[in-house]
């Protein structure tokens, strides 16, 4: 049996879509925080089990009989080291034989503050003795797409990534890679640095938006403090705004760049180009 945590999340749902192409539904266990949200999964014949990263007993039960586990990192930034440790402990207790974990691109040398919890989880995996692979995911293209409509409205796209090259790819590309790794053999001990084939700066993203929409949008680069303040002023929670500002500042230092093409090699096709993602949002 193959289990996926975060199965009702955006990445998790896409992973399951890909998995179903090669794995029978009755071999897939979706571990979810709220089973009520997982009706579409059970209707496809997938086993849905409740498991909360903060509740070790639920995790141990949910992992019974599971051989391989895709641990999709929690969205609860700040809580994740303890939450992921709970999953790893439960996997050990349940006799799970392989874990793939969605980490962060170049986690061991990333300038993004987000790397801290991911490195802690990578270390916990190493200490567990369970064979594992690291799926060090780069940025989702979608992270920027929500800013496109307001940018078109105001004629300005703000950021703090400077001239940093960002090798993003849509969630669907990372999901295809995760499904491949969890459904096939030979990945134990591997560290996959996963990123889009073609990197771009935020100025280049904005130029593409202008080109496709026919509307002039300019890129305005702010300091980390100013972008954090701007995000808070439009209602983002302080912690999230600070995290996004820190990530943009990390991108300016090259923290979201990679040119290894490992993602396209894993999925057997080029990653989805930015122009295609922008076309879809427009
Ligand atoms: N590479 C990037 O650009 C990027 C961007 C954002 C996030 N991430 C990371 O990648 C992960 C997957 O991305 P995503 O877009 O799929 O995020 P998402 O849609 O927010 O999904 C997060 C998943 O984590 C689950 N979760 C959160 N807290 C939990 C808990 N206490 N117990 C059990 N499950 C819990 C959520 O459950 P519910 O369905 O019940 O909410 C959800 O299924 C994120 O969680 C985050 O760690 C990466």
mmCIF file of C-alpha atoms and ligand atoms in Angstrom:
data_model
loop_
_atom_site.group_PDB
_atom_site.id
_atom_site.type_symbol
_atom_site.label_atom_id
_atom_site.label_comp_id
_atom_site.label_asym_id
_atom_site.label_seq_id
_atom_site.Cartn_x
_atom_site.Cartn_y
_atom_site.Cartn_z
ATOM 1 C CA UNK A 1 0.000 0.000 0.000
ATOM 2 C CA UNK A 2 1.124 3.545 -0.816
ATOM 3 C CA UNK A 3 -0.018 6.337 1.505
ATOM 4 C CA UNK A 4 -0.088 10.063 0.864
ATOM 5 C CA UNK A 5 -0.475 12.660 3.589
ATOM 6 C CA UNK A 6 -2.000 16.057 2.795
ATOM 7 C CA UNK A 7 -4.109 14.170 0.267
ATOM 8 C CA UNK A 8 -6.878 16.788 0.268
ATOM 9 C CA UNK A 9 -4.356 19.578 -0.335
ATOM 10 C CA UNK A 10 -3.621 21.063 -3.745
ATOM 11 C CA UNK A 11 -0.434 19.077 -4.332
ATOM 12 C CA UNK A 12 -1.819 15.895 -2.759
ATOM 13 C CA UNK A 13 -4.861 15.812 -5.039
ATOM 14 C CA UNK A 14 -2.651 16.187 -8.095
ATOM 15 C CA UNK A 15 -0.310 13.424 -6.880
ATOM 16 C CA UNK A 16 -3.266 11.068 -6.541
ATOM 17 C CA UNK A 17 -4.466 11.966 -10.045
ATOM 18 C CA UNK A 18 -1.039 10.947 -11.383
ATOM 19 C CA UNK A 19 -0.748 7.858 -9.153
ATOM 20 C CA UNK A 20 -4.039 6.478 -10.410
ATOM 21 C CA UNK A 21 -2.470 6.154 -13.866
ATOM 22 C CA UNK A 22 -0.145 3.394 -12.639
ATOM 23 C CA UNK A 23 -1.415 2.186 -9.253
ATOM 24 C CA UNK A 24 -4.807 0.550 -8.591
ATOM 25 C CA UNK A 25 -7.039 2.695 -6.354
ATOM 26 C CA UNK A 26 -7.275 -0.070 -3.739
ATOM 27 C CA UNK A 27 -3.491 0.169 -3.230
ATOM 28 C CA UNK A 28 -3.670 3.884 -2.332
ATOM 29 C CA UNK A 29 -4.302 5.256 1.162
ATOM 30 C CA UNK A 30 -5.182 8.946 1.427
ATOM 31 C CA UNK A 31 -4.282 10.278 4.869
ATOM 32 C CA UNK A 32 -6.333 13.380 5.541
ATOM 33 C CA UNK A 33 -7.015 15.718 8.413
ATOM 34 C CA UNK A 34 -10.746 15.970 7.633
ATOM 35 C CA UNK A 35 -12.243 12.829 5.998
ATOM 36 C CA UNK A 36 -15.381 14.827 5.122
ATOM 37 C CA UNK A 37 -13.251 16.699 2.556
ATOM 38 C CA UNK A 38 -12.133 13.439 0.949
ATOM 39 C CA UNK A 39 -15.402 12.100 -0.444
ATOM 40 C CA UNK A 40 -14.198 12.434 -4.040
ATOM 41 C CA UNK A 41 -11.221 10.219 -3.149
ATOM 42 C CA UNK A 42 -13.302 7.455 -1.542
ATOM 43 C CA UNK A 43 -15.655 7.521 -4.524
ATOM 44 C CA UNK A 44 -12.665 6.567 -6.690
ATOM 45 C CA UNK A 45 -12.006 3.504 -4.513
ATOM 46 C CA UNK A 46 -9.146 5.043 -2.553
ATOM 47 C CA UNK A 47 -8.932 4.183 1.151
ATOM 48 C CA UNK A 48 -9.329 7.348 3.204
ATOM 49 C CA UNK A 49 -7.913 7.396 6.724
ATOM 50 C CA UNK A 50 -7.928 10.226 9.230
ATOM 51 C CA UNK A 51 -4.510 11.421 10.370
ATOM 52 C CA UNK A 52 -3.604 14.706 11.986
ATOM 53 C CA UNK A 53 0.053 15.732 12.121
ATOM 54 C CA UNK A 54 -0.546 17.002 15.664
ATOM 55 C CA UNK A 55 -2.122 13.731 16.886
ATOM 56 C CA UNK A 56 0.371 10.827 16.910
ATOM 57 C CA UNK A 57 -2.227 8.148 17.710
ATOM 58 C CA UNK A 58 -4.215 8.937 14.545
ATOM 59 C CA UNK A 59 -1.049 8.708 12.466
ATOM 60 C CA UNK A 60 -0.015 5.310 13.808
ATOM 61 C CA UNK A 61 -3.466 3.913 13.026
ATOM 62 C CA UNK A 62 -3.554 5.554 9.588
ATOM 63 C CA UNK A 63 -0.198 4.026 8.623
ATOM 64 C CA UNK A 64 -1.051 0.396 9.443
ATOM 65 C CA UNK A 65 -0.138 -1.870 6.512
ATOM 66 C CA UNK A 66 1.495 0.965 4.564
ATOM 67 C CA UNK A 67 4.778 0.134 2.798
ATOM 68 C CA UNK A 68 5.563 3.441 1.126
ATOM 69 C CA UNK A 69 4.650 6.908 2.332
ATOM 70 C CA UNK A 70 4.670 10.265 0.585
ATOM 71 C CA UNK A 71 4.946 12.812 3.381
ATOM 72 C CA UNK A 72 3.688 16.093 1.958
ATOM 73 C CA UNK A 73 5.022 18.852 4.167
ATOM 74 C CA UNK A 74 2.468 20.530 6.387
ATOM 75 C CA UNK A 75 1.136 23.984 5.573
ATOM 76 C CA UNK A 76 1.335 24.999 9.241
ATOM 77 C CA UNK A 77 4.613 26.918 9.061
ATOM 78 C CA UNK A 78 6.267 27.116 12.490
ATOM 79 C CA UNK A 79 4.683 23.832 13.671
ATOM 80 C CA UNK A 80 6.195 21.601 11.042
ATOM 81 C CA UNK A 81 9.296 20.205 12.733
ATOM 82 C CA UNK A 82 7.217 18.594 15.498
ATOM 83 C CA UNK A 83 4.393 17.618 13.119
ATOM 84 C CA UNK A 84 6.693 15.861 10.671
ATOM 85 C CA UNK A 85 8.530 14.156 13.528
ATOM 86 C CA UNK A 86 5.154 12.750 14.626
ATOM 87 C CA UNK A 87 4.624 11.287 11.147
ATOM 88 C CA UNK A 88 8.130 9.794 11.034
ATOM 89 C CA UNK A 89 7.717 8.239 14.508
ATOM 90 C CA UNK A 90 4.362 6.751 13.487
ATOM 91 C CA UNK A 91 5.865 5.423 10.242
ATOM 92 C CA UNK A 92 8.620 3.729 12.224
ATOM 93 C CA UNK A 93 6.086 2.180 14.595
ATOM 94 C CA UNK A 94 3.936 0.972 11.691
ATOM 95 C CA UNK A 95 6.890 -0.593 9.831
ATOM 96 C CA UNK A 96 6.774 1.734 6.798
ATOM 97 C CA UNK A 97 9.619 0.763 4.451
ATOM 98 C CA UNK A 98 10.150 3.953 2.433
ATOM 99 C CA UNK A 99 9.303 7.641 2.814
ATOM 100 C CA UNK A 100 9.471 10.375 0.166
ATOM 101 C CA UNK A 101 9.355 13.854 1.688
ATOM 102 C CA UNK A 102 8.546 17.147 -0.065
ATOM 103 C CA UNK A 103 11.371 19.401 1.100
ATOM 104 C CA UNK A 104 12.636 22.740 -0.220
ATOM 105 C CA UNK A 105 14.981 23.336 -3.173
ATOM 106 C CA UNK A 106 18.618 23.206 -1.949
ATOM 107 C CA UNK A 107 17.316 22.999 1.627
ATOM 108 C CA UNK A 108 20.815 22.451 3.015
ATOM 109 C CA UNK A 109 22.096 25.780 1.632
ATOM 110 C CA UNK A 110 18.928 27.780 0.986
ATOM 111 C CA UNK A 111 18.855 31.463 1.979
ATOM 112 C CA UNK A 112 15.080 31.169 2.545
ATOM 113 C CA UNK A 113 14.067 31.052 6.212
ATOM 114 C CA UNK A 114 11.682 28.237 5.264
ATOM 115 C CA UNK A 115 14.676 25.906 5.007
ATOM 116 C CA UNK A 116 14.975 25.505 8.787
ATOM 117 C CA UNK A 117 11.939 23.247 9.287
ATOM 118 C CA UNK A 118 12.732 21.268 6.134
ATOM 119 C CA UNK A 119 16.321 20.604 7.228
ATOM 120 C CA UNK A 120 15.036 19.495 10.642
ATOM 121 C CA UNK A 121 12.718 17.010 8.911
ATOM 122 C CA UNK A 122 15.480 15.795 6.587
ATOM 123 C CA UNK A 123 17.621 15.169 9.683
ATOM 124 C CA UNK A 124 14.755 13.376 11.423
ATOM 125 C CA UNK A 125 14.362 11.111 8.392
ATOM 126 C CA UNK A 126 18.064 10.297 8.431
ATOM 127 C CA UNK A 127 17.898 9.512 12.152
ATOM 128 C CA UNK A 128 14.823 7.287 11.733
ATOM 129 C CA UNK A 129 16.652 4.538 9.869
ATOM 130 C CA UNK A 130 13.747 4.301 7.394
ATOM 131 C CA UNK A 131 14.928 4.394 3.744
ATOM 132 C CA UNK A 132 13.887 7.738 2.248
ATOM 133 C CA UNK A 133 14.144 10.119 -0.696
ATOM 134 C CA UNK A 134 14.043 13.906 -0.640
ATOM 135 C CA UNK A 135 11.880 15.724 -3.161
ATOM 136 C CA UNK A 136 13.349 19.183 -2.740
ATOM 137 C CA UNK A 137 10.656 21.191 -4.486
ATOM 138 C CA UNK A 138 11.331 24.624 -5.929
ATOM 139 C CA UNK A 139 8.703 27.350 -6.090
ATOM 140 C CA UNK A 140 5.254 26.720 -7.509
ATOM 141 C CA UNK A 141 4.522 28.976 -10.504
ATOM 142 C CA UNK A 142 1.074 29.386 -8.929
ATOM 143 C CA UNK A 143 2.652 31.362 -6.058
ATOM 144 C CA UNK A 144 2.810 34.359 -8.409
ATOM 145 C CA UNK A 145 -0.252 33.805 -10.565
ATOM 146 C CA UNK A 146 -2.699 35.126 -7.944
ATOM 147 C CA UNK A 147 -0.898 38.480 -8.180
ATOM 148 C CA UNK A 148 -1.481 38.739 -11.933
ATOM 149 C CA UNK A 149 -5.127 39.997 -11.910
ATOM 150 C CA UNK A 150 -4.440 42.819 -9.380
ATOM 151 C CA UNK A 151 -1.263 43.714 -11.292
ATOM 152 C CA UNK A 152 -3.307 44.051 -14.478
ATOM 153 C CA UNK A 153 -5.792 46.239 -12.635
ATOM 154 C CA UNK A 154 -3.157 48.578 -11.141
ATOM 155 C CA UNK A 155 -0.492 48.375 -13.853
ATOM 156 C CA UNK A 156 2.150 47.425 -11.273
ATOM 157 C CA UNK A 157 3.432 44.086 -9.988
ATOM 158 C CA UNK A 158 5.342 44.379 -6.736
ATOM 159 C CA UNK A 159 8.006 42.047 -5.407
ATOM 160 C CA UNK A 160 11.390 41.964 -3.699
ATOM 161 C CA UNK A 161 13.164 39.302 -5.736
ATOM 162 C CA UNK A 162 15.266 41.807 -7.689
ATOM 163 C CA UNK A 163 17.084 40.145 -10.555
ATOM 164 C CA UNK A 164 16.973 36.726 -8.863
ATOM 165 C CA UNK A 165 16.226 33.949 -11.336
ATOM 166 C CA UNK A 166 13.314 31.760 -10.261
ATOM 167 C CA UNK A 167 13.118 28.231 -11.676
ATOM 168 C CA UNK A 168 9.459 27.635 -10.856
ATOM 169 C CA UNK A 169 7.124 24.935 -12.146
ATOM 170 C CA UNK A 170 3.420 24.356 -11.623
ATOM 171 C CA UNK A 171 2.256 22.057 -8.826
ATOM 172 C CA UNK A 172 1.180 19.504 -11.431
ATOM 173 C CA UNK A 173 4.807 18.996 -12.526
ATOM 174 C CA UNK A 174 6.023 18.423 -8.950
ATOM 175 C CA UNK A 175 3.040 16.111 -8.388
ATOM 176 C CA UNK A 176 3.985 14.010 -11.407
ATOM 177 C CA UNK A 177 7.510 13.651 -10.004
ATOM 178 C CA UNK A 178 6.257 12.696 -6.543
ATOM 179 C CA UNK A 179 3.896 10.088 -8.014
ATOM 180 C CA UNK A 180 6.733 8.631 -10.068
ATOM 181 C CA UNK A 181 9.066 8.361 -7.070
ATOM 182 C CA UNK A 182 6.513 6.844 -4.729
ATOM 183 C CA UNK A 183 5.217 4.338 -7.290
ATOM 184 C CA UNK A 184 8.547 3.049 -8.590
ATOM 185 C CA UNK A 185 11.704 1.544 -7.119
ATOM 186 C CA UNK A 186 15.313 2.680 -6.763
ATOM 187 C CA UNK A 187 14.838 6.038 -5.064
ATOM 188 C CA UNK A 188 16.114 5.228 -1.592
ATOM 189 C CA UNK A 189 18.903 7.624 -0.561
ATOM 190 C CA UNK A 190 18.237 9.990 -3.489
ATOM 191 C CA UNK A 191 18.043 13.766 -3.155
ATOM 192 C CA UNK A 192 16.094 15.328 -6.027
ATOM 193 C CA UNK A 193 16.516 19.082 -6.556
ATOM 194 C CA UNK A 194 13.300 19.802 -8.435
ATOM 195 C CA UNK A 195 12.727 22.996 -10.403
ATOM 196 C CA UNK A 196 11.444 24.328 -13.719
ATOM 197 C CA UNK A 197 13.572 23.999 -16.844
ATOM 198 C CA UNK A 198 13.479 27.713 -17.665
ATOM 199 C CA UNK A 199 14.161 30.263 -14.943
ATOM 200 C CA UNK A 200 12.899 33.849 -15.075
ATOM 201 C CA UNK A 201 13.059 37.028 -13.021
ATOM 202 C CA UNK A 202 9.924 38.783 -11.786
ATOM 203 C CA UNK A 203 10.587 41.511 -14.423
ATOM 204 C CA UNK A 204 10.509 38.801 -17.077
ATOM 205 C CA UNK A 205 7.283 37.370 -15.645
ATOM 206 C CA UNK A 206 5.705 40.832 -15.761
ATOM 207 C CA UNK A 207 6.939 41.395 -19.334
ATOM 208 C CA UNK A 208 5.243 38.144 -20.366
ATOM 209 C CA UNK A 209 2.004 39.226 -18.665
ATOM 210 C CA UNK A 210 2.178 42.543 -20.590
ATOM 211 C CA UNK A 211 2.917 40.772 -23.864
ATOM 212 C CA UNK A 212 0.044 38.309 -23.562
ATOM 213 C CA UNK A 213 -2.536 40.723 -22.117
ATOM 214 C CA UNK A 214 -1.648 43.708 -24.306
ATOM 215 C CA UNK A 215 -1.727 45.866 -21.144
ATOM 216 C CA UNK A 216 1.317 47.679 -19.798
ATOM 217 C CA UNK A 217 2.345 46.321 -16.409
ATOM 218 C CA UNK A 218 5.610 47.331 -14.771
ATOM 219 C CA UNK A 219 7.615 45.527 -12.123
ATOM 220 C CA UNK A 220 8.369 47.491 -8.970
ATOM 221 C CA UNK A 221 11.098 46.043 -6.785
ATOM 222 C CA UNK A 222 10.695 46.851 -3.081
ATOM 223 C CA UNK A 223 12.862 46.167 -0.058
ATOM 224 C CA UNK A 224 12.008 43.106 2.041
ATOM 225 C CA UNK A 225 10.551 45.377 4.770
ATOM 226 C CA UNK A 226 8.446 47.334 2.272
ATOM 227 C CA UNK A 227 6.980 44.268 0.563
ATOM 228 C CA UNK A 228 6.129 42.774 3.968
ATOM 229 C CA UNK A 229 4.379 46.027 4.928
ATOM 230 C CA UNK A 230 2.538 46.153 1.579
ATOM 231 C CA UNK A 231 1.289 42.568 1.986
ATOM 232 C CA UNK A 232 0.109 43.276 5.550
ATOM 233 C CA UNK A 233 -1.678 46.432 4.373
ATOM 234 C CA UNK A 234 -3.845 44.340 2.034
ATOM 235 C CA UNK A 235 -4.812 41.991 4.862
ATOM 236 C CA UNK A 236 -2.263 39.143 4.829
ATOM 237 C CA UNK A 237 -1.510 37.760 8.309
ATOM 238 C CA UNK A 238 1.811 39.138 9.605
ATOM 239 C CA UNK A 239 3.544 35.735 9.726
ATOM 240 C CA UNK A 240 2.583 34.890 6.155
ATOM 241 C CA UNK A 241 3.559 38.348 4.860
ATOM 242 C CA UNK A 242 6.961 38.104 6.565
ATOM 243 C CA UNK A 243 7.507 34.595 5.193
ATOM 244 C CA UNK A 244 6.663 35.684 1.637
ATOM 245 C CA UNK A 245 8.923 38.740 1.949
ATOM 246 C CA UNK A 246 11.767 36.581 3.275
ATOM 247 C CA UNK A 247 11.251 34.141 0.406
ATOM 248 C CA UNK A 248 11.405 36.929 -2.187
ATOM 249 C CA UNK A 249 14.585 38.231 -0.556
ATOM 250 C CA UNK A 250 15.961 34.673 -0.705
ATOM 251 C CA UNK A 251 15.023 34.491 -4.397
ATOM 252 C CA UNK A 252 16.992 37.709 -4.983
ATOM 253 C CA UNK A 253 20.035 35.820 -3.659
ATOM 254 C CA UNK A 254 19.450 32.948 -6.090
ATOM 255 C CA UNK A 255 17.697 30.693 -3.570
ATOM 256 C CA UNK A 256 15.000 29.626 -6.037
ATOM 257 C CA UNK A 257 17.318 28.981 -8.972
ATOM 258 C CA UNK A 258 18.395 25.580 -10.192
ATOM 259 C CA UNK A 259 19.420 24.383 -13.646
ATOM 260 C CA UNK A 260 19.885 20.673 -13.038
ATOM 261 C CA UNK A 261 16.718 19.751 -15.026
ATOM 262 C CA UNK A 262 16.132 16.934 -12.541
ATOM 263 C CA UNK A 263 12.370 17.567 -12.545
ATOM 264 C CA UNK A 264 11.972 17.196 -16.299
ATOM 265 C CA UNK A 265 14.208 14.111 -16.243
ATOM 266 C CA UNK A 266 12.014 12.514 -13.546
ATOM 267 C CA UNK A 267 8.734 13.250 -15.297
ATOM 268 C CA UNK A 268 10.052 12.412 -18.764
ATOM 269 C CA UNK A 269 8.972 15.683 -20.400
ATOM 270 C CA UNK A 270 9.904 19.377 -20.238
ATOM 271 C CA UNK A 271 8.403 21.302 -17.320
ATOM 272 C CA UNK A 272 5.449 23.562 -18.093
ATOM 273 C CA UNK A 273 6.701 26.925 -19.406
ATOM 274 C CA UNK A 274 5.752 30.185 -17.685
ATOM 275 C CA UNK A 275 4.042 31.443 -20.856
ATOM 276 C CA UNK A 276 1.600 28.518 -20.689
ATOM 277 C CA UNK A 277 0.781 29.145 -17.007
ATOM 278 C CA UNK A 278 0.190 32.844 -17.699
ATOM 279 C CA UNK A 279 -1.994 32.035 -20.701
ATOM 280 C CA UNK A 280 -4.118 29.795 -18.480
ATOM 281 C CA UNK A 281 -4.596 32.480 -15.812
ATOM 282 C CA UNK A 282 -5.414 35.195 -18.343
HETATM 283 N N1 LIG B 1 7.076 24.907 -3.253
HETATM 284 C C1 LIG B 1 6.238 25.880 -3.020
HETATM 285 O O1 LIG B 1 6.173 26.894 -3.747
HETATM 286 C C2 LIG B 1 5.284 25.768 -1.888
HETATM 287 C C3 LIG B 1 4.311 26.743 -1.724
HETATM 288 C C4 LIG B 1 3.417 26.592 -0.694
HETATM 289 C C5 LIG B 1 3.505 25.492 0.150
HETATM 290 N N2 LIG B 1 4.471 24.570 -0.046
HETATM 291 C C6 LIG B 1 4.605 23.360 0.819
HETATM 292 O O2 LIG B 1 4.093 22.264 0.076
HETATM 293 C C7 LIG B 1 3.004 21.658 0.785
HETATM 294 C C8 LIG B 1 1.963 21.198 -0.208
HETATM 295 O O3 LIG B 1 1.538 22.326 -0.977
HETATM 296 P P1 LIG B 1 -0.006 22.531 -1.284
HETATM 297 O O4 LIG B 1 -0.068 23.591 -2.282
HETATM 298 O O5 LIG B 1 -0.664 21.234 -1.536
HETATM 299 O O6 LIG B 1 -0.535 23.110 0.124
HETATM 300 P P2 LIG B 1 -2.018 23.005 0.691
HETATM 301 O O7 LIG B 1 -3.011 22.958 -0.422
HETATM 302 O O8 LIG B 1 -2.140 24.081 1.721
HETATM 303 O O9 LIG B 1 -2.039 21.588 1.394
HETATM 304 C C9 LIG B 1 -1.460 21.375 2.633
HETATM 305 C C10 LIG B 1 -1.960 20.043 3.144
HETATM 306 O O10 LIG B 1 -1.438 19.846 4.466
HETATM 307 C C11 LIG B 1 -2.501 19.362 5.265
HETATM 308 N N3 LIG B 1 -2.284 19.671 6.653
HETATM 309 C C12 LIG B 1 -2.018 20.850 7.221
HETATM 310 N N4 LIG B 1 -1.956 20.733 8.545
HETATM 311 C C13 LIG B 1 -2.225 19.427 8.826
HETATM 312 C C14 LIG B 1 -2.319 18.689 10.010
HETATM 313 N N5 LIG B 1 -2.161 19.252 11.222
HETATM 314 N N6 LIG B 1 -2.570 17.369 9.919
HETATM 315 C C15 LIG B 1 -2.749 16.771 8.726
HETATM 316 N N7 LIG B 1 -2.686 17.420 7.554
HETATM 317 C C16 LIG B 1 -2.434 18.746 7.618
HETATM 318 C C17 LIG B 1 -3.718 20.088 4.748
HETATM 319 O O11 LIG B 1 -4.901 19.449 5.169
HETATM 320 P P3 LIG B 1 -6.347 20.039 4.798
HETATM 321 O O12 LIG B 1 -6.617 19.566 3.383
HETATM 322 O O13 LIG B 1 -7.232 19.440 5.808
HETATM 323 O O14 LIG B 1 -6.245 21.533 4.896
HETATM 324 C C18 LIG B 1 -3.486 20.000 3.258
HETATM 325 O O15 LIG B 1 -3.954 18.793 2.753
HETATM 326 C C19 LIG B 1 2.524 22.769 1.739
HETATM 327 O O16 LIG B 1 1.857 22.206 2.838
HETATM 328 C C20 LIG B 1 3.823 23.446 2.102
HETATM 329 O O17 LIG B 1 4.535 22.719 3.090
HETATM 330 C C21 LIG B 1 5.343 24.676 -1.065
#
